Amino acid sequence: GNSDTDRTAEAIRIKPGNADAYHNRGNAYDFLGQYDQAIADYSKVIKLAPTYAFAYLVRSQAHRELGYVVDQFLDGSLACER
């Protein structure tokens, strides 16, 4: 695997409630073009820290990369509400 995703996976294994680790791994997946995995991790961040607006924003961008226009705009709107 990718060393960044491997390191954050280990951090998540040790402390599964760590929103920052999910965010970091989501960023690594995003950088690698693995947008479905990035969305899954950003969704976990939102579940753990629902008022963290930036997680909605980066998930919106990943949705855009996959052509999920409705989800992109929904997350963009939610980011603004936070």
CSV table of C-alpha atoms in Angstrom, one decimal:
chain,number,residue,atom,x,y,z
A,1,GLY,CA,0.0,0.0,0.0
A,2,ASN,CA,0.8,3.6,0.0
A,3,SER,CA,3.0,4.6,3.0
A,4,ASP,CA,0.7,7.6,3.9
A,5,THR,CA,-2.5,5.4,3.9
A,6,ASP,CA,-0.6,2.6,5.8
A,7,ARG,CA,0.5,5.0,8.6
A,8,THR,CA,-3.0,6.5,9.0
A,9,ALA,CA,-4.6,3.0,8.9
A,10,GLU,CA,-2.3,2.1,11.8
A,11,ALA,CA,-3.3,5.3,13.7
A,12,ILE,CA,-7.0,4.4,13.1
A,13,ARG,CA,-6.4,0.9,14.3
A,14,ILE,CA,-4.9,2.1,17.5
A,15,LYS,CA,-7.4,4.9,18.1
A,16,PRO,CA,-10.6,4.3,16.0
A,17,GLY,CA,-12.3,7.5,17.1
A,18,ASN,CA,-9.5,9.8,15.8
A,19,ALA,CA,-11.2,12.0,13.3
A,20,ASP,CA,-7.8,13.6,12.3
A,21,ALA,CA,-6.4,10.2,11.2
A,22,TYR,CA,-9.5,9.6,9.0
A,23,HIS,CA,-9.1,13.1,7.6
A,24,ASN,CA,-5.4,12.5,6.8
A,25,ARG,CA,-6.1,9.1,5.2
A,26,GLY,CA,-8.9,10.7,3.2
A,27,ASN,CA,-6.5,13.3,2.0
A,28,ALA,CA,-4.0,10.6,0.9
A,29,TYR,CA,-6.7,8.7,-1.0
A,30,ASP,CA,-7.8,11.9,-2.6
A,31,PHE,CA,-4.3,12.7,-3.7
A,32,LEU,CA,-4.0,9.2,-5.2
A,33,GLY,CA,-7.3,9.7,-7.1
A,34,GLN,CA,-9.1,7.0,-5.0
A,35,TYR,CA,-12.1,9.2,-4.5
A,36,ASP,CA,-14.5,6.5,-3.2
A,37,GLN,CA,-12.1,5.7,-0.4
A,38,ALA,CA,-11.6,9.4,0.3
A,39,ILE,CA,-15.4,10.0,0.5
A,40,ALA,CA,-15.7,7.0,3.0
A,41,ASP,CA,-13.0,8.5,5.2
A,42,TYR,CA,-14.4,12.0,5.0
A,43,SER,CA,-17.8,10.6,5.9
A,44,LYS,CA,-16.3,9.0,9.0
A,45,VAL,CA,-14.8,12.4,10.0
A,46,ILE,CA,-18.2,13.9,9.7
A,47,LYS,CA,-19.7,11.2,11.8
A,48,LEU,CA,-17.1,11.7,14.5
A,49,ALA,CA,-17.0,15.5,14.2
A,50,PRO,CA,-20.2,16.7,12.6
A,51,THR,CA,-19.4,20.5,13.0
A,52,TYR,CA,-16.1,20.2,11.2
A,53,ALA,CA,-16.9,22.2,8.1
A,54,PHE,CA,-13.7,21.5,6.2
A,55,ALA,CA,-14.6,17.7,6.1
A,56,TYR,CA,-17.8,18.6,4.2
A,57,LEU,CA,-15.8,20.8,1.8
A,58,VAL,CA,-13.2,18.2,0.9
A,59,ARG,CA,-15.9,15.5,0.6
A,60,SER,CA,-17.7,17.9,-1.8
A,61,GLN,CA,-14.5,18.1,-3.9
A,62,ALA,CA,-14.2,14.3,-4.0
A,63,HIS,CA,-17.8,14.0,-5.1
A,64,ARG,CA,-17.1,16.5,-7.9
A,65,GLU,CA,-14.2,14.4,-9.1
A,66,LEU,CA,-16.6,11.4,-9.5
A,67,GLY,CA,-19.2,13.5,-11.2
A,68,TYR,CA,-21.7,13.3,-8.2
A,69,VAL,CA,-23.0,16.9,-8.8
A,70,VAL,CA,-25.9,16.7,-6.3
A,71,ASP,CA,-23.7,15.3,-3.5
A,72,GLN,CA,-21.1,18.0,-4.3
A,73,PHE,CA,-23.6,20.8,-3.9
A,74,LEU,CA,-25.2,19.3,-0.9
A,75,ASP,CA,-21.8,19.0,0.9
A,76,GLY,CA,-20.8,22.5,-0.2
A,77,SER,CA,-24.0,23.8,1.3
A,78,LEU,CA,-23.5,21.8,4.6
A,79,ALA,CA,-20.0,23.2,4.8
A,80,CYS,CA,-21.3,26.7,4.7
A,81,GLU,CA,-23.9,26.0,7.4
A,82,ARG,CA,-21.2,24.8,9.8
